[in-house]
Amino acid sequence: MENEEVNKVTELIADKKSDELKELLSGLHPADIAELCNELDAEEARFIYLLLDNEKAADVLIEMDEDARKEFLDILPSETIAKRFVDYMDSDDAVDIIREMDEDKQEEILSHIEDIEQAGDIVDLLKYDEDTAGGLMGTEMVIVNENWSMPECLREMRLQAEEMDEIYYVYVVDDDERLRGVFPLKKMVTSPSVSKVKHVMKKDPISVRVDTPIEEVVQIIEKYNLVAVPVVDSIGRLVGRITVDDVMDEVREQAERDYQLASGLSKDVESDDSVLRQTTARLPWLLIGMFGGIANSMILGNFDTTFAAHPEMALYIPLIGGTGGNVGTQSSALVVQGLANNSLDSDNTWKQILKESVVALINATIISMLVYVYNFIRFGPAATVCYSVSISLFAVVMFASIFGTLVPMTLEKLKVDPAIATGPFISITNDIIGMMIYMGITVMLS
């Protein structure tokens, strides 16, 4: 949001001009109001929320930045959070809000929720791991029984729909609440009123289990072009649904986490976070890089006589280290991308390594030959540097490619986020190994 708009709102709050501010807010989308609240302090945001109706206030709270929202909720009593916000949220959104709080405040908020059924749903959802379908799903659905007649089905659908903002699908269950199908709305118009739901429903719908990882849910929704997917328990009972907007939020957050991890950030940070938080997020990998640099200097220090005899060898240290880091990062990035979109299976590790070796062989040959030609022209055919640099480059490219492929696939098997392999870890390791290869080959050829 523009600074001018933020300043204008701040002035209206300072002057207590509620009517003008209320008129201004009435024309804004909840996402725009949330963006505005992110720029204000908690007390100023509180002034804005007092001017909103309950439903819009709940929508705004959901859209707010996580840190700004936490700061705002910290100044509110549990009863206000429950009756002003949670009561007007879908269960999945309410769980997202409550999950951010400590256990004592969670219990206080739940005790103030007037709808006992909603409170029970939230308690049940809090039990699931937040990285699974159960932790992301909501319980608001239109559900009909397969044995109902069309008039009975239509009447029940109307009753259930009154309490819902959006209806994506109508789910069909049996007498034991197990998912049996999806009821196409078109059938309400075209099917005879004497028909039963089970005769017109679309059987065997795509569904996920409560313990299905979020990554798999994303892939299923994308593969089958769904706007929502039902969630079932271990015996097939329908317990919730996940909508595409919930998934998109998770995709964005996961992409941000992977990007930051690959960039050498040890925790989730934003550009407007405090200096302390940004420092603690950056420092760990910088310290690891520092120790890697010290290890490199110790390796090179053992070859001072080699550098004395061939001083031109020092010119190619950045080339060896940089090429190894780049090749390793390229290889690991492709593997991580393949694992993320399910086009690559960690069980096919050796097949992928073989493929990457062929690519590396071609790249290594071209790079090493070009460097050989350059050194041949510059230093002459008898110079040690002609052969040592080219052979070292060839070996480093081959090693970095295989290592960059093997590490993320191994991490995937160990249930560790493979995105870590696209960051400083690969670059530092390849740099150290590359120097050892370079100096070892140089000594052998001297």
CSV table of C-alpha atoms in Angstrom, one decimal:
chain,number,residue,atom,x,y,z
A,1,MET,CA,0.0,0.0,0.0
A,2,GLU,CA,1.2,3.5,-0.9
A,3,ASN,CA,2.8,5.5,1.9
A,4,GLU,CA,0.5,8.4,1.3
A,5,GLU,CA,-2.6,6.2,2.0
A,6,VAL,CA,-0.9,4.8,5.1
A,7,ASN,CA,-0.1,8.3,6.3
A,8,LYS,CA,-3.7,9.4,5.7
A,9,VAL,CA,-5.1,6.6,7.7
A,10,THR,CA,-2.6,7.2,10.5
A,11,GLU,CA,-3.8,10.9,10.6
A,12,LEU,CA,-7.4,9.9,10.7
A,13,ILE,CA,-6.7,7.5,13.6
A,14,ALA,CA,-4.7,10.1,15.5
A,15,ASP,CA,-7.6,12.6,15.1
A,16,LYS,CA,-10.2,10.0,16.0
A,17,LYS,CA,-12.1,10.7,12.8
A,18,SER,CA,-14.1,7.4,12.9
A,19,ASP,CA,-16.7,8.3,10.3
A,20,GLU,CA,-14.2,9.4,7.6
A,21,LEU,CA,-12.1,6.3,8.3
A,22,LYS,CA,-15.1,4.0,8.2
A,23,GLU,CA,-16.2,5.4,4.8
A,24,LEU,CA,-12.6,4.9,3.5
A,25,LEU,CA,-12.5,1.3,4.7
A,26,SER,CA,-16.0,0.5,3.3
A,27,GLY,CA,-14.6,0.6,-0.3
A,28,LEU,CA,-11.6,-1.6,0.4
A,29,HIS,CA,-11.2,-5.3,0.0
A,30,PRO,CA,-10.3,-7.3,3.2
A,31,ALA,CA,-6.9,-8.1,1.6
A,32,ASP,CA,-6.2,-4.3,1.1
A,33,ILE,CA,-7.3,-3.5,4.7
A,34,ALA,CA,-5.0,-6.3,5.9
A,35,GLU,CA,-2.1,-4.8,3.9
A,36,LEU,CA,-2.9,-1.5,5.6
A,37,CYS,CA,-2.9,-3.1,9.1
A,38,ASN,CA,0.4,-4.7,8.4
A,39,GLU,CA,1.9,-1.2,8.2
A,40,LEU,CA,0.3,0.0,11.5
A,41,ASP,CA,1.1,-0.7,15.1
A,42,ALA,CA,-1.2,-3.0,17.1
A,43,GLU,CA,-3.1,-0.2,18.7
A,44,GLU,CA,-3.8,1.6,15.4
A,45,ALA,CA,-4.9,-1.8,13.9
A,46,ARG,CA,-7.2,-2.2,16.8
A,47,PHE,CA,-8.9,1.1,16.1
A,48,ILE,CA,-9.5,0.0,12.5
A,49,TYR,CA,-11.0,-3.3,13.6
A,50,LEU,CA,-13.5,-1.6,15.8
A,51,LEU,CA,-15.0,0.0,12.7
A,52,LEU,CA,-15.5,-3.2,10.8
A,53,ASP,CA,-18.4,-5.7,11.0
A,54,ASN,CA,-17.6,-9.1,12.4
A,55,GLU,CA,-17.4,-11.0,9.2
A,56,LYS,CA,-15.2,-8.5,7.4
A,57,ALA,CA,-13.0,-8.2,10.5
A,58,ALA,CA,-12.5,-12.0,10.5
A,59,ASP,CA,-11.6,-11.9,6.7
A,60,VAL,CA,-9.1,-9.1,7.3
A,61,LEU,CA,-7.4,-11.0,10.2
A,62,ILE,CA,-6.9,-14.0,8.0
A,63,GLU,CA,-5.2,-12.0,5.3
A,64,MET,CA,-2.8,-10.2,7.7
A,65,ASP,CA,0.9,-10.9,7.8
A,66,GLU,CA,1.7,-13.6,10.4
A,67,ASP,CA,4.0,-11.4,12.5
A,68,ALA,CA,1.7,-8.4,12.4
A,69,ARG,CA,-1.3,-10.6,13.2
A,70,LYS,CA,0.5,-12.1,16.2
A,71,GLU,CA,1.4,-8.7,17.6
A,72,PHE,CA,-2.2,-7.6,17.2
A,73,LEU,CA,-3.7,-10.6,18.8
A,74,ASP,CA,-1.3,-10.4,21.8
A,75,ILE,CA,-3.1,-7.2,23.0
A,76,LEU,CA,-6.6,-8.7,22.7
A,77,PRO,CA,-8.3,-10.8,25.4
A,78,SER,CA,-9.1,-14.4,24.5
A,79,GLU,CA,-12.9,-13.7,24.7
A,80,THR,CA,-12.6,-11.0,22.1
A,81,ILE,CA,-10.6,-13.2,19.7
A,82,ALA,CA,-13.2,-16.0,20.1
A,83,LYS,CA,-16.4,-13.9,19.7
A,84,ARG,CA,-15.1,-11.2,17.4
A,85,PHE,CA,-13.1,-13.3,15.0
A,86,VAL,CA,-13.1,-17.1,15.4
A,87,ASP,CA,-16.9,-17.4,15.5
A,88,TYR,CA,-17.0,-15.9,12.0
A,89,MET,CA,-14.2,-18.0,10.4
A,90,ASP,CA,-14.2,-21.3,8.6
A,91,SER,CA,-12.7,-24.1,10.7
A,92,ASP,CA,-9.4,-24.3,8.7
A,93,ASP,CA,-8.8,-20.5,9.0
A,94,ALA,CA,-9.6,-20.6,12.7
A,95,VAL,CA,-7.1,-23.4,13.3
A,96,ASP,CA,-4.4,-21.4,11.4
A,97,ILE,CA,-5.0,-18.5,13.8
A,98,ILE,CA,-5.2,-20.5,17.0
A,99,ARG,CA,-2.2,-22.7,16.1
A,100,GLU,CA,0.1,-19.7,16.3
A,101,MET,CA,-0.7,-19.2,20.0
A,102,ASP,CA,0.5,-21.1,23.1
A,103,GLU,CA,-1.5,-23.9,24.7
A,104,ASP,CA,-2.9,-21.8,27.5
A,105,LYS,CA,-4.3,-19.1,25.2
A,106,GLN,CA,-5.6,-21.8,22.8
A,107,GLU,CA,-7.7,-23.3,25.7
A,108,GLU,CA,-9.0,-19.9,26.7
A,109,ILE,CA,-10.1,-19.0,23.2
A,110,LEU,CA,-11.8,-22.4,22.7
A,111,SER,CA,-13.7,-22.0,26.0
A,112,HIS,CA,-15.2,-18.8,24.8
A,113,ILE,CA,-16.5,-20.1,21.4
A,114,GLU,CA,-20.2,-20.1,21.5
A,115,ASP,CA,-20.8,-22.8,18.9
A,116,ILE,CA,-19.8,-26.1,20.7
A,117,GLU,CA,-19.7,-28.0,17.4
A,118,GLN,CA,-17.3,-25.5,15.9
A,119,ALA,CA,-15.1,-25.6,18.9
A,120,GLY,CA,-15.1,-29.4,18.7
A,121,ASP,CA,-14.1,-29.3,15.0
A,122,ILE,CA,-11.2,-26.9,15.8
A,123,VAL,CA,-10.0,-29.2,18.7
A,124,ASP,CA,-10.0,-32.2,16.3
A,125,LEU,CA,-8.2,-30.3,13.6
A,126,LEU,CA,-5.5,-29.1,16.0
A,127,LYS,CA,-4.5,-32.7,16.6
A,128,TYR,CA,-3.3,-33.1,13.0
A,129,ASP,CA,0.2,-32.3,11.8
A,130,GLU,CA,0.1,-28.9,10.1
A,131,ASP,CA,2.0,-30.3,7.1
A,132,THR,CA,-0.6,-32.9,6.4
A,133,ALA,CA,-4.0,-32.8,4.7
A,134,GLY,CA,-5.6,-33.1,8.2
A,135,GLY,CA,-3.9,-30.0,9.4
A,136,LEU,CA,-4.9,-27.9,6.3
A,137,MET,CA,-8.5,-29.1,5.8
A,138,GLY,CA,-11.7,-27.4,6.8
A,139,THR,CA,-14.9,-29.1,7.9
A,140,GLU,CA,-17.5,-26.9,6.1
A,141,MET,CA,-19.1,-29.0,3.4
A,142,VAL,CA,-22.4,-29.8,1.9
A,143,ILE,CA,-23.0,-33.5,2.5
A,144,VAL,CA,-25.9,-35.7,1.3
A,145,ASN,CA,-26.7,-39.3,1.8
A,146,GLU,CA,-26.7,-41.7,-1.1
A,147,ASN,CA,-30.1,-43.1,-0.2
A,148,TRP,CA,-31.9,-39.7,-0.2
A,149,SER,CA,-34.4,-38.9,-2.9
A,150,MET,CA,-33.9,-35.8,-5.1
A,151,PRO,CA,-36.4,-33.6,-3.2
A,152,GLU,CA,-35.0,-34.7,0.1
A,153,CYS,CA,-31.4,-34.0,-1.2
A,154,LEU,CA,-32.3,-30.6,-2.5
A,155,ARG,CA,-34.0,-29.6,0.8
A,156,GLU,CA,-31.0,-30.6,2.9
A,157,MET,CA,-28.6,-28.9,0.5
A,158,ARG,CA,-30.4,-25.6,1.0
A,159,LEU,CA,-30.2,-25.9,4.8
A,160,GLN,CA,-26.5,-26.7,4.8
A,161,ALA,CA,-25.7,-24.0,2.2
A,162,GLU,CA,-27.2,-21.2,4.3
A,163,GLU,CA,-24.2,-21.4,6.7
A,164,MET,CA,-21.5,-21.5,4.0
A,165,ASP,CA,-19.8,-18.8,2.0
A,166,GLU,CA,-18.6,-20.9,-0.9
A,167,ILE,CA,-19.8,-24.3,-2.2
A,168,TYR,CA,-17.3,-26.2,-4.4
A,169,TYR,CA,-18.7,-29.7,-4.4
A,170,VAL,CA,-21.6,-31.6,-2.9
A,171,TYR,CA,-20.2,-34.8,-1.3
A,172,VAL,CA,-22.2,-38.1,-1.1
A,173,VAL,CA,-21.7,-40.4,1.9
A,174,ASP,CA,-23.3,-43.7,3.0
A,175,ASP,CA,-25.0,-44.5,6.3
A,176,ASP,CA,-21.5,-45.0,7.9
A,177,GLU,CA,-20.3,-41.5,6.7
A,178,ARG,CA,-17.9,-43.1,4.2
A,179,LEU,CA,-17.3,-41.1,1.0
A,180,ARG,CA,-19.1,-42.6,-1.9
A,181,GLY,CA,-19.2,-39.9,-4.6
A,182,VAL,CA,-19.8,-36.4,-5.7
A,183,PHE,CA,-23.2,-35.1,-6.6
A,184,PRO,CA,-23.2,-33.1,-9.8
A,185,LEU,CA,-25.4,-30.0,-9.4
A,186,LYS,CA,-26.6,-30.4,-13.0
A,187,LYS,CA,-28.4,-33.6,-12.0
A,188,MET,CA,-30.8,-31.7,-9.8
A,189,VAL,CA,-32.3,-30.2,-12.9
A,190,THR,CA,-32.1,-33.1,-15.3
A,191,SER,CA,-32.8,-36.2,-13.0
A,192,PRO,CA,-36.3,-37.3,-12.2
A,193,SER,CA,-37.4,-36.4,-8.6
A,194,VAL,CA,-37.9,-40.1,-7.8
A,195,SER,CA,-34.3,-40.9,-8.4
A,196,LYS,CA,-32.0,-41.6,-5.5
A,197,VAL,CA,-28.7,-39.8,-5.1
A,198,LYS,CA,-26.7,-42.9,-5.5
A,199,HIS,CA,-28.1,-43.5,-9.0
A,200,VAL,CA,-27.0,-40.1,-10.3
A,201,MET,CA,-23.8,-39.4,-8.3
A,202,LYS,CA,-20.3,-39.5,-9.8
A,203,LYS,CA,-18.7,-42.5,-8.0
A,204,ASP,CA,-15.2,-42.9,-6.7
A,205,PRO,CA,-14.1,-39.3,-6.5
A,206,ILE,CA,-10.5,-38.3,-6.1
A,207,SER,CA,-9.7,-37.9,-2.4
A,208,VAL,CA,-6.7,-37.8,0.1
A,209,ARG,CA,-6.1,-39.2,3.5
A,210,VAL,CA,-5.7,-37.1,6.6
A,211,ASP,CA,-2.1,-38.1,6.8
A,212,THR,CA,-1.3,-37.2,3.2
A,213,PRO,CA,1.6,-34.7,3.0
A,214,ILE,CA,0.7,-31.3,1.7
A,215,GLU,CA,3.1,-31.7,-1.2
A,216,GLU,CA,1.1,-34.7,-2.5
A,217,VAL,CA,-2.2,-32.8,-2.0
A,218,VAL,CA,-0.8,-30.0,-4.2
A,219,GLN,CA,0.2,-32.4,-6.9
A,220,ILE,CA,-3.2,-34.1,-6.9
A,221,ILE,CA,-5.2,-30.8,-7.1
A,222,GLU,CA,-2.9,-29.7,-10.0
A,223,LYS,CA,-3.0,-33.0,-11.8
A,224,TYR,CA,-6.8,-33.4,-11.8
A,225,ASN,CA,-7.6,-29.6,-12.1
A,226,LEU,CA,-9.7,-29.7,-8.8
A,227,VAL,CA,-10.9,-26.6,-7.0
A,228,ALA,CA,-11.4,-28.7,-3.8
A,229,VAL,CA,-10.5,-32.2,-2.7
A,230,PRO,CA,-12.2,-34.3,0.0
A,231,VAL,CA,-10.3,-35.7,3.0
A,232,VAL,CA,-11.0,-39.1,4.4
A,233,ASP,CA,-9.8,-41.0,7.5
A,234,SER,CA,-8.2,-44.4,7.6
A,235,ILE,CA,-11.5,-46.2,7.0
A,236,GLY,CA,-12.8,-43.9,4.3
A,237,ARG,CA,-15.1,-41.6,6.3
A,238,LEU,CA,-15.4,-38.1,5.0
A,239,VAL,CA,-13.9,-35.7,7.6
A,240,GLY,CA,-13.1,-32.5,5.6
A,241,ARG,CA,-12.1,-30.8,2.4
A,242,ILE,CA,-9.2,-28.7,1.2
A,243,THR,CA,-9.8,-25.9,-1.3
A,244,VAL,CA,-7.4,-24.6,-3.9
A,245,ASP,CA,-6.9,-21.2,-2.2
A,246,ASP,CA,-5.7,-23.1,0.9
A,247,VAL,CA,-3.3,-25.0,-1.2
A,248,MET,CA,-2.0,-21.9,-3.0
A,249,ASP,CA,-1.1,-20.3,0.3
A,250,GLU,CA,0.9,-23.4,1.2
A,251,VAL,CA,2.6,-23.5,-2.2
A,252,ARG,CA,3.7,-19.9,-1.8
A,253,GLU,CA,5.0,-20.5,1.7
A,254,GLN,CA,6.8,-23.6,0.7
A,255,ALA,CA,8.4,-21.9,-2.3
A,256,GLU,CA,9.6,-19.1,0.0
A,257,ARG,CA,11.1,-21.5,2.5
A,258,ASP,CA,12.9,-23.5,-0.2
A,259,TYR,CA,14.2,-20.3,-1.8
A,260,GLN,CA,15.5,-19.0,1.5
A,261,LEU,CA,17.0,-22.3,2.4
A,262,ALA,CA,18.8,-22.5,-0.9
A,263,SER,CA,20.0,-18.9,-0.3
A,264,GLY,CA,21.6,-19.8,3.0
A,265,LEU,CA,19.0,-18.6,5.4
A,266,SER,CA,18.4,-20.9,8.3
A,267,LYS,CA,14.9,-19.6,9.2
A,268,ASP,CA,11.9,-17.9,7.6
A,269,VAL,CA,12.6,-14.1,7.5
A,270,GLU,CA,11.1,-11.1,5.8
A,271,SER,CA,12.7,-7.9,4.6
A,272,ASP,CA,11.0,-5.9,7.4
A,273,ASP,CA,12.0,-8.3,10.2
A,274,SER,CA,14.2,-7.0,13.0
A,275,VAL,CA,18.0,-6.7,12.7
A,276,LEU,CA,18.4,-9.5,15.3
A,277,ARG,CA,16.1,-11.9,13.5
A,278,GLN,CA,17.8,-11.3,10.1
A,279,THR,CA,21.2,-11.7,11.7
A,280,THR,CA,20.4,-15.0,13.4
A,281,ALA,CA,18.9,-16.3,10.1
A,282,ARG,CA,22.0,-15.4,8.0
A,283,LEU,CA,24.9,-16.0,10.4
A,284,PRO,CA,24.9,-19.9,10.7
A,285,TRP,CA,25.6,-20.5,7.0
A,286,LEU,CA,28.1,-17.6,6.9
A,287,LEU,CA,30.0,-19.2,9.8
A,288,ILE,CA,30.0,-22.5,8.0
A,289,GLY,CA,31.3,-20.7,4.9
A,290,MET,CA,34.0,-19.0,7.0
A,291,PHE,CA,35.2,-22.4,8.3
A,292,GLY,CA,35.1,-23.7,4.7
A,293,GLY,CA,37.3,-20.9,3.6
A,294,ILE,CA,39.7,-21.6,6.5
A,295,ALA,CA,39.8,-25.2,5.5
A,296,ASN,CA,40.6,-24.2,1.9
A,297,SER,CA,43.4,-21.9,3.0
A,298,MET,CA,44.9,-24.8,5.1
A,299,ILE,CA,44.8,-27.0,2.1
A,300,LEU,CA,46.5,-24.5,-0.1
A,301,GLY,CA,49.0,-23.7,2.6
A,302,ASN,CA,50.4,-27.2,2.3
A,303,PHE,CA,51.4,-26.6,-1.3
A,304,ASP,CA,53.6,-23.5,-0.9
A,305,THR,CA,56.5,-25.1,-2.7
A,306,THR,CA,54.2,-26.0,-5.6
A,307,PHE,CA,53.1,-22.4,-6.0
A,308,ALA,CA,56.7,-21.3,-5.7
A,309,ALA,CA,57.6,-23.5,-8.6
A,310,HIS,CA,54.5,-22.7,-10.6
A,311,PRO,CA,53.1,-19.3,-9.5
A,312,GLU,CA,50.7,-19.2,-12.4
A,313,MET,CA,48.7,-22.1,-10.7
A,314,ALA,CA,47.3,-19.5,-8.2
A,315,LEU,CA,45.5,-17.7,-11.1
A,316,TYR,CA,43.1,-20.6,-11.5
A,317,ILE,CA,42.0,-21.1,-7.9
A,318,PRO,CA,38.8,-19.0,-8.4
A,319,LEU,CA,38.0,-20.8,-11.7
A,320,ILE,CA,38.2,-24.3,-10.1
A,321,GLY,CA,36.2,-23.3,-7.0
A,322,GLY,CA,33.6,-21.3,-8.9
A,323,THR,CA,33.0,-23.9,-11.6
A,324,GLY,CA,32.6,-26.7,-9.0
A,325,GLY,CA,30.1,-24.6,-7.0
A,326,ASN,CA,28.1,-23.6,-10.1
A,327,VAL,CA,27.9,-27.2,-11.5
A,328,GLY,CA,26.9,-28.6,-8.2
A,329,THR,CA,24.2,-26.0,-7.7
A,330,GLN,CA,22.8,-26.6,-11.2
A,331,SER,CA,22.7,-30.4,-10.7
A,332,SER,CA,21.1,-30.2,-7.2
A,333,ALA,CA,18.6,-27.5,-8.4
A,334,LEU,CA,17.3,-29.8,-11.2
A,335,VAL,CA,17.0,-32.8,-8.8
A,336,VAL,CA,15.2,-30.7,-6.1
A,337,GLN,CA,12.8,-29.4,-8.8
A,338,GLY,CA,12.1,-32.9,-10.0
A,339,LEU,CA,11.5,-34.2,-6.5
A,340,ALA,CA,9.1,-31.3,-5.8
A,341,ASN,CA,6.9,-31.8,-8.9
A,342,ASN,CA,7.1,-35.6,-8.6
A,343,SER,CA,8.7,-36.0,-12.0
A,344,LEU,CA,11.7,-37.6,-10.3
A,345,ASP,CA,11.6,-40.5,-7.8
A,346,SER,CA,14.3,-40.9,-5.1
A,347,ASP,CA,14.2,-44.6,-5.7
A,348,ASN,CA,15.8,-44.0,-9.1
A,349,THR,CA,19.0,-42.5,-7.7
A,350,TRP,CA,21.5,-44.5,-9.7
A,351,LYS,CA,19.6,-43.9,-12.9
A,352,GLN,CA,19.6,-40.2,-12.4
A,353,ILE,CA,23.3,-40.2,-11.5
A,354,LEU,CA,24.1,-42.1,-14.7
A,355,LYS,CA,22.1,-39.5,-16.7
A,356,GLU,CA,23.8,-36.6,-14.9
A,357,SER,CA,27.2,-38.2,-15.5
A,358,VAL,CA,26.6,-38.3,-19.3
A,359,VAL,CA,25.7,-34.6,-19.2
A,360,ALA,CA,28.7,-33.8,-17.0
A,361,LEU,CA,31.0,-35.7,-19.3
A,362,ILE,CA,30.0,-33.5,-22.2
A,363,ASN,CA,30.2,-30.3,-20.2
A,364,ALA,CA,33.5,-31.2,-18.6
A,365,THR,CA,35.1,-32.1,-22.0
A,366,ILE,CA,34.1,-28.8,-23.6
A,367,ILE,CA,35.2,-26.7,-20.6
A,368,SER,CA,38.5,-28.4,-20.1
A,369,MET,CA,39.4,-28.3,-23.8
A,370,LEU,CA,38.6,-24.6,-24.0
A,371,VAL,CA,40.8,-23.9,-20.9
A,372,TYR,CA,43.6,-26.1,-22.4
A,373,VAL,CA,43.6,-24.1,-25.7
A,374,TYR,CA,43.8,-20.9,-23.7
A,375,ASN,CA,46.7,-22.0,-21.6
A,376,PHE,CA,48.4,-23.6,-24.6
A,377,ILE,CA,48.4,-20.2,-26.3
A,378,ARG,CA,49.4,-18.3,-23.2
A,379,PHE,CA,52.0,-20.5,-21.6
A,380,GLY,CA,53.1,-22.9,-24.3
A,381,PRO,CA,52.7,-26.7,-24.6
A,382,ALA,CA,55.4,-27.5,-22.0
A,383,ALA,CA,53.8,-25.6,-19.1
A,384,THR,CA,52.4,-27.8,-16.3
A,385,VAL,CA,49.4,-25.4,-16.0
A,386,CYS,CA,48.1,-26.5,-19.5
A,387,TYR,CA,47.5,-30.0,-18.3
A,388,SER,CA,46.8,-29.7,-14.5
A,389,VAL,CA,44.1,-27.0,-14.9
A,390,SER,CA,42.3,-28.8,-17.7
A,391,ILE,CA,42.4,-32.3,-16.0
A,392,SER,CA,41.4,-30.7,-12.7
A,393,LEU,CA,38.5,-28.9,-14.3
A,394,PHE,CA,37.3,-32.1,-15.9
A,395,ALA,CA,37.5,-34.0,-12.6
A,396,VAL,CA,35.8,-31.2,-10.6
A,397,VAL,CA,32.9,-30.9,-13.0
A,398,MET,CA,32.3,-34.7,-12.9
A,399,PHE,CA,32.5,-34.8,-9.1
A,400,ALA,CA,30.3,-31.8,-8.6
A,401,SER,CA,27.6,-33.1,-11.0
A,402,ILE,CA,27.4,-36.5,-9.3
A,403,PHE,CA,27.7,-35.0,-5.8
A,404,GLY,CA,25.0,-32.4,-6.6
A,405,THR,CA,22.7,-35.2,-7.7
A,406,LEU,CA,23.4,-37.7,-5.0
A,407,VAL,CA,23.0,-35.3,-2.0
A,408,PRO,CA,19.4,-34.1,-2.5
A,409,MET,CA,18.2,-37.6,-3.4
A,410,THR,CA,19.8,-38.9,-0.3
A,411,LEU,CA,18.3,-36.2,1.8
A,412,GLU,CA,14.9,-37.0,0.3
A,413,LYS,CA,15.2,-40.6,1.4
A,414,LEU,CA,16.2,-39.4,4.9
A,415,LYS,CA,13.1,-37.2,5.1
A,416,VAL,CA,15.2,-34.0,5.1
A,417,ASP,CA,14.3,-31.0,3.0
A,418,PRO,CA,16.4,-31.5,-0.2
A,419,ALA,CA,16.3,-27.7,-0.8
A,420,ILE,CA,19.2,-27.4,1.6
A,421,ALA,CA,21.4,-29.1,-1.1
A,422,THR,CA,20.9,-26.2,-3.6
A,423,GLY,CA,22.5,-23.7,-1.2
A,424,PRO,CA,25.8,-23.0,0.4
A,425,PHE,CA,26.2,-26.6,1.5
A,426,ILE,CA,26.9,-27.7,-2.1
A,427,SER,CA,29.1,-24.7,-2.9
A,428,ILE,CA,31.3,-25.0,0.2
A,429,THR,CA,31.8,-28.8,-0.2
A,430,ASN,CA,32.6,-28.6,-3.9
A,431,ASP,CA,35.0,-25.7,-3.2
A,432,ILE,CA,37.0,-27.7,-0.7
A,433,ILE,CA,37.0,-31.0,-2.7
A,434,GLY,CA,37.8,-29.0,-5.8
A,435,MET,CA,40.9,-27.5,-4.2
A,436,MET,CA,42.1,-30.9,-3.1
A,437,ILE,CA,41.6,-32.3,-6.6
A,438,TYR,CA,43.4,-29.4,-8.2
A,439,MET,CA,46.4,-29.4,-5.9
A,440,GLY,CA,46.7,-33.2,-6.0
A,441,ILE,CA,46.7,-33.3,-9.8
A,442,THR,CA,49.2,-30.4,-9.9
A,443,VAL,CA,51.6,-32.2,-7.6
A,444,MET,CA,51.3,-35.4,-9.6
A,445,LEU,CA,52.1,-33.6,-12.9
A,446,SER,CA,55.0,-31.5,-11.4
